[in-house]
CSV table of C-alpha atoms in Angstrom, one decimal:
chain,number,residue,atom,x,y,z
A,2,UNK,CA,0.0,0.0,0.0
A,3,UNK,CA,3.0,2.9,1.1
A,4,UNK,CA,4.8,1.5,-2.4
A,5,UNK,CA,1.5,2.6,-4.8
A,6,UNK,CA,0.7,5.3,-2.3
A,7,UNK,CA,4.2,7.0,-2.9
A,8,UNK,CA,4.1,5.7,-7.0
A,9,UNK,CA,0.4,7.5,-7.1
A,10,UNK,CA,1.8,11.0,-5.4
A,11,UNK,CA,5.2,10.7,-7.5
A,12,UNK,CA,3.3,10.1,-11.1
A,13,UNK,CA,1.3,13.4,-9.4
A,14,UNK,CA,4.1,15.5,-9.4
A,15,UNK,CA,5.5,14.9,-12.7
A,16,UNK,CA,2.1,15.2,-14.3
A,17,UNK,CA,1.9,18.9,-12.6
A,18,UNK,CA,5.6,19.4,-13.7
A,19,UNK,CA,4.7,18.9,-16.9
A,20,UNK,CA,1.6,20.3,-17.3
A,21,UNK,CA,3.0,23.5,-15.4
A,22,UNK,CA,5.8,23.9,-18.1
A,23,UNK,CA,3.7,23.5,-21.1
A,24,UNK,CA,0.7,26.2,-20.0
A,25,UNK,CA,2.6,27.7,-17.0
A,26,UNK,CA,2.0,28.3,-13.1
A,27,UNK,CA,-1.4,30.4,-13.8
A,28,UNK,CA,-2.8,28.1,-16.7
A,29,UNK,CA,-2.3,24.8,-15.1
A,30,UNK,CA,-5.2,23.6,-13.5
A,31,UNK,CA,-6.2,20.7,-10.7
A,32,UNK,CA,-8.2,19.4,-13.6
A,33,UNK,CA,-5.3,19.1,-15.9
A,34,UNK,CA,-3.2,17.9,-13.7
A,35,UNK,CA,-5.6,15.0,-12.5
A,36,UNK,CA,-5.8,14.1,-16.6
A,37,UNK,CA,-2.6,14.1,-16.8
A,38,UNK,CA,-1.7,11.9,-14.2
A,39,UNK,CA,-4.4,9.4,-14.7
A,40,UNK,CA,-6.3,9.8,-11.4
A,41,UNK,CA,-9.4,11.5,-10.4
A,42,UNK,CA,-9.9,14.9,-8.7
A,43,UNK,CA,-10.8,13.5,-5.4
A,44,UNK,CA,-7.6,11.5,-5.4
A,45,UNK,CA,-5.5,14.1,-6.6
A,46,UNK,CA,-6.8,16.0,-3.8
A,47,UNK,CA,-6.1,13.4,-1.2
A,48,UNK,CA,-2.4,13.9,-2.3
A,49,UNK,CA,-2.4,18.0,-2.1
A,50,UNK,CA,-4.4,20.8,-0.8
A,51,UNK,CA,-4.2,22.6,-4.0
A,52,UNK,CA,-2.2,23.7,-6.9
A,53,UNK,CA,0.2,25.8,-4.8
A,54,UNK,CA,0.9,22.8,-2.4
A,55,UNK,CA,2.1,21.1,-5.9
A,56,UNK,CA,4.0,23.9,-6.9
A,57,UNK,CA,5.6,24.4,-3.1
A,58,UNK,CA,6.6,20.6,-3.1
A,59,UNK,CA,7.9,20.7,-6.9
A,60,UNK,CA,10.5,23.9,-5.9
A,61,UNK,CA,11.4,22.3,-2.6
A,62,UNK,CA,12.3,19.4,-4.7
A,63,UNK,CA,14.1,21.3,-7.3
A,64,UNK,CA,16.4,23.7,-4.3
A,65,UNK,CA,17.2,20.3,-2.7
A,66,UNK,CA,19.1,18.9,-5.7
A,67,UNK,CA,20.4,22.6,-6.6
A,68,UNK,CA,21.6,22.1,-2.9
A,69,UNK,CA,23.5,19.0,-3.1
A,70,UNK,CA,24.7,19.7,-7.0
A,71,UNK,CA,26.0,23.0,-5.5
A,72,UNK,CA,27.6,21.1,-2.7
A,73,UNK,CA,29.1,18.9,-4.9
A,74,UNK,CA,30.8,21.3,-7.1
A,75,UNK,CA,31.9,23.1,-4.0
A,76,UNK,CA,34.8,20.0,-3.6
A,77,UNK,CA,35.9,20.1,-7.2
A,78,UNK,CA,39.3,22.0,-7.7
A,79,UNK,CA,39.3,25.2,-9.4
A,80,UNK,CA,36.6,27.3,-10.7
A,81,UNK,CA,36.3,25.4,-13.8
A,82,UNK,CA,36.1,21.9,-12.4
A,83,UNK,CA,33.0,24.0,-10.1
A,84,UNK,CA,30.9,25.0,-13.0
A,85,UNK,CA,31.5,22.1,-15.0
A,86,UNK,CA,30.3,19.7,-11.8
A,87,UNK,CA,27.1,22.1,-11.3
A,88,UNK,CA,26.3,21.7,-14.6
A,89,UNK,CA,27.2,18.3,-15.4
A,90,UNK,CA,25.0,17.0,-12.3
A,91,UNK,CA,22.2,19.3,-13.1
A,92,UNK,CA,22.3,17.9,-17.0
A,93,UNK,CA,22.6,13.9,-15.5
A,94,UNK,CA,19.3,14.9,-13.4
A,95,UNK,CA,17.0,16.3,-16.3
A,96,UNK,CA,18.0,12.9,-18.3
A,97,UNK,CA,16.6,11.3,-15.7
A,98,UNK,CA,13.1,13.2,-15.4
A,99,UNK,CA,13.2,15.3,-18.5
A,100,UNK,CA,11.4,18.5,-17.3
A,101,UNK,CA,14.2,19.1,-14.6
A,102,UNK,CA,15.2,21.6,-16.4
A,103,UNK,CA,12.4,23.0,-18.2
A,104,UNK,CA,10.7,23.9,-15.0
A,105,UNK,CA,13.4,25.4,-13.5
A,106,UNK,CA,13.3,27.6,-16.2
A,107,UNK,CA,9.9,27.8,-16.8
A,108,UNK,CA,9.4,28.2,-12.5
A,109,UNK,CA,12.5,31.3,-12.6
A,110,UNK,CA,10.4,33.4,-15.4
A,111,UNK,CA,7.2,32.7,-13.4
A,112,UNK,CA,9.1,34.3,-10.9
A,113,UNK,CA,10.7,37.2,-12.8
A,114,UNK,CA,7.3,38.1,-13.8
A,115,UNK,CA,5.7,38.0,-10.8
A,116,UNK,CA,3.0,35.7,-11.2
A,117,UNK,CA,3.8,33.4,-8.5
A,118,UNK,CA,5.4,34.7,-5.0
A,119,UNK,CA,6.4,31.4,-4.1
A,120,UNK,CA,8.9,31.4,-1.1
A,121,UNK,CA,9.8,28.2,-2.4
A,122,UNK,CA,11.0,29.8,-5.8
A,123,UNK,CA,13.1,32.7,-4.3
A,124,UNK,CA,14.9,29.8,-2.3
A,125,UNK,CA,15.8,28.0,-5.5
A,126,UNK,CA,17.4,31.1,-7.4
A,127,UNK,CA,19.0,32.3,-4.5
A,128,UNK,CA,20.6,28.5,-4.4
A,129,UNK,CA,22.2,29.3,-7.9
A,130,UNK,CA,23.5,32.9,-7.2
A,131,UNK,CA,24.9,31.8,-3.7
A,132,UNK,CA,26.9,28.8,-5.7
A,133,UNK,CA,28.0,31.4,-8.2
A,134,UNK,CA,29.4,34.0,-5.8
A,135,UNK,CA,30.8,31.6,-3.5
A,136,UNK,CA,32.8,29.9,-6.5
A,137,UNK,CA,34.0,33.0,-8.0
A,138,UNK,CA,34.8,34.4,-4.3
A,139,UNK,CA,37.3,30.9,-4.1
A,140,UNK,CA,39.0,31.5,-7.6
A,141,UNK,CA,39.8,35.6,-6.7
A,142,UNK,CA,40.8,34.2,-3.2
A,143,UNK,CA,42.7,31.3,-5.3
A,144,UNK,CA,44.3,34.0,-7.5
A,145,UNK,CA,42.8,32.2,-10.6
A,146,UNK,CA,40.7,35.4,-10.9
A,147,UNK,CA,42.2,39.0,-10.8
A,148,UNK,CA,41.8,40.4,-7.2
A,149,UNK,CA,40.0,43.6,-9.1
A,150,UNK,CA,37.1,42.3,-10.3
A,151,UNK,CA,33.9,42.4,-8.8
A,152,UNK,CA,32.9,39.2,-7.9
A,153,UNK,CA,29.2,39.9,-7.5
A,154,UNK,CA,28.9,41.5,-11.3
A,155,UNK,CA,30.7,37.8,-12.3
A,156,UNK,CA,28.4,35.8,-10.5
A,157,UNK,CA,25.8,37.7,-11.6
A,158,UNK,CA,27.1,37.4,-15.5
A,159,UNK,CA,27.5,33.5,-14.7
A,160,UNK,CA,23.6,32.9,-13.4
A,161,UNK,CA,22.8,35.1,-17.0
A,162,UNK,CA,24.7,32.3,-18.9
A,163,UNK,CA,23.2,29.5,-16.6
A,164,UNK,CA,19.2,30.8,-17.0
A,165,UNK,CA,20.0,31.3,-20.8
A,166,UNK,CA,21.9,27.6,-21.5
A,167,UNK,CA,19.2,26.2,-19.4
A,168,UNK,CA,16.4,28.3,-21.5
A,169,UNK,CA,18.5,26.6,-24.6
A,170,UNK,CA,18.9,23.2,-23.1
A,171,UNK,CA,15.1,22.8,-22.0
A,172,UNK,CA,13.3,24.5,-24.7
A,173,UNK,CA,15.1,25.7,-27.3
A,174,UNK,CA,16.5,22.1,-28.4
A,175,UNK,CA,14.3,20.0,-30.4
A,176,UNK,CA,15.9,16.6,-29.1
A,177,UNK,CA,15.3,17.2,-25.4
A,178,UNK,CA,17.7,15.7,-23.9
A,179,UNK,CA,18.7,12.6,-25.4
A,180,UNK,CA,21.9,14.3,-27.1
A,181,UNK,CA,24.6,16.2,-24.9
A,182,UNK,CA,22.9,19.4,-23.9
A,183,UNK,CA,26.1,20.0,-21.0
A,184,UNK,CA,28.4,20.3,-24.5
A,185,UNK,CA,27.0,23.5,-24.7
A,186,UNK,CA,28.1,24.3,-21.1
A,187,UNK,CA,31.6,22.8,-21.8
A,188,UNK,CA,31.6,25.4,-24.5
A,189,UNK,CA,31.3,28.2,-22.3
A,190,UNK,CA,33.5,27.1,-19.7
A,191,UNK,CA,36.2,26.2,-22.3
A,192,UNK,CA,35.5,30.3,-23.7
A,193,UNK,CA,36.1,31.4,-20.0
A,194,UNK,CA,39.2,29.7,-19.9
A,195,UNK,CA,40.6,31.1,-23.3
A,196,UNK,CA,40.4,34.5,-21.5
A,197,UNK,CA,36.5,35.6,-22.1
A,198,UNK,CA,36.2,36.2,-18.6
């Protein structure tokens, strides 16, 4: 019974992940959701209060494996190695469920535009840009950076690039995710490391 009970509210939360992502936060609806996933209303509201509840549980889901990606990284040597590892584990977890990525995009422009005040969303960006500025803090502190520039602006230009491969990565390539999305990624990084940065 705890098996199918935990396979039921799973199955849930990728219908609403998915159905969230194609119509976004406003347009998805309890009835959608319950379509999608193959259950009723009644049982989908066994599983969650309401649509928000979803939502809350998706980003808390989302910050956690930002978290330990992040944390991760954070042993790697050398800003490169960093990125690279954030990316790499965030690529290896939207193979795995597809729309990773998607609705972390789709959940940050929700966001930007203000059509969802989620706590739980402000705690997933913030989980990005604290990774960022921490990593470039290390290389300035490392000397692999120049002791002049201002790390916040970098960390800053760095979430731009990660919003915008992940914009690319989750919408943007016709294949999904079957082909290597991170090459793009490795692309950058290899640019920093030629001197863009």
């Amino acid at each position: 019974m705890g098996a199918d009970s935990e396979a039921t509210r799973r199955t849930i939360l990728l219908a609403a992940r998915d159905v969230i992502v194609e119509r976004g936060y406003q347009a998805a609806t309890f009835q959608q959701i319950a379509a999608r996933a193959g259950v009723s209303r009644p049982t989908l509201h066994y599983y969650f209060r309401s649509r928000e509840h979803i939502y809350d549980v998706l980003l808390a889901e989302i910050h956690h494996k930002l978290v330990d990606c992040a944390a991760e990284a954070q042993r790697e040597p050398g800003l490169r190695n960093q990125l690279s590892h954030f990316l790499d584990s965030l690529h290896r977890s939207s193979v795995e469920e597809r729309t990773t990525l998607r609705f972390l995009v789709a959940a940050r422009l929700e966001h930007r535009r203000g059509l969802h005040g989620a706590e739980g969303a402000a705690r997933v960006f913030a989980a990005v840009h604290s990774f960022l500025d921490a990593v470039v803090g290390q290389a300035v502190r490392r000397g692999e950076l120049p002791t002049d520039i201002d790390v916040a602006v970098v960390a800053d230009m760095l979430a731009a690039l990660f919003w915008g491969a992940g914009f690319h990565g989750g919408f943007l390539r016709p294949d999904g995710f079957d082909s290597d999305n991170s090459g793009v990624a490795r692309q950058l990084v290899s640019l920093f490391e030629k001197g863009l940065l």
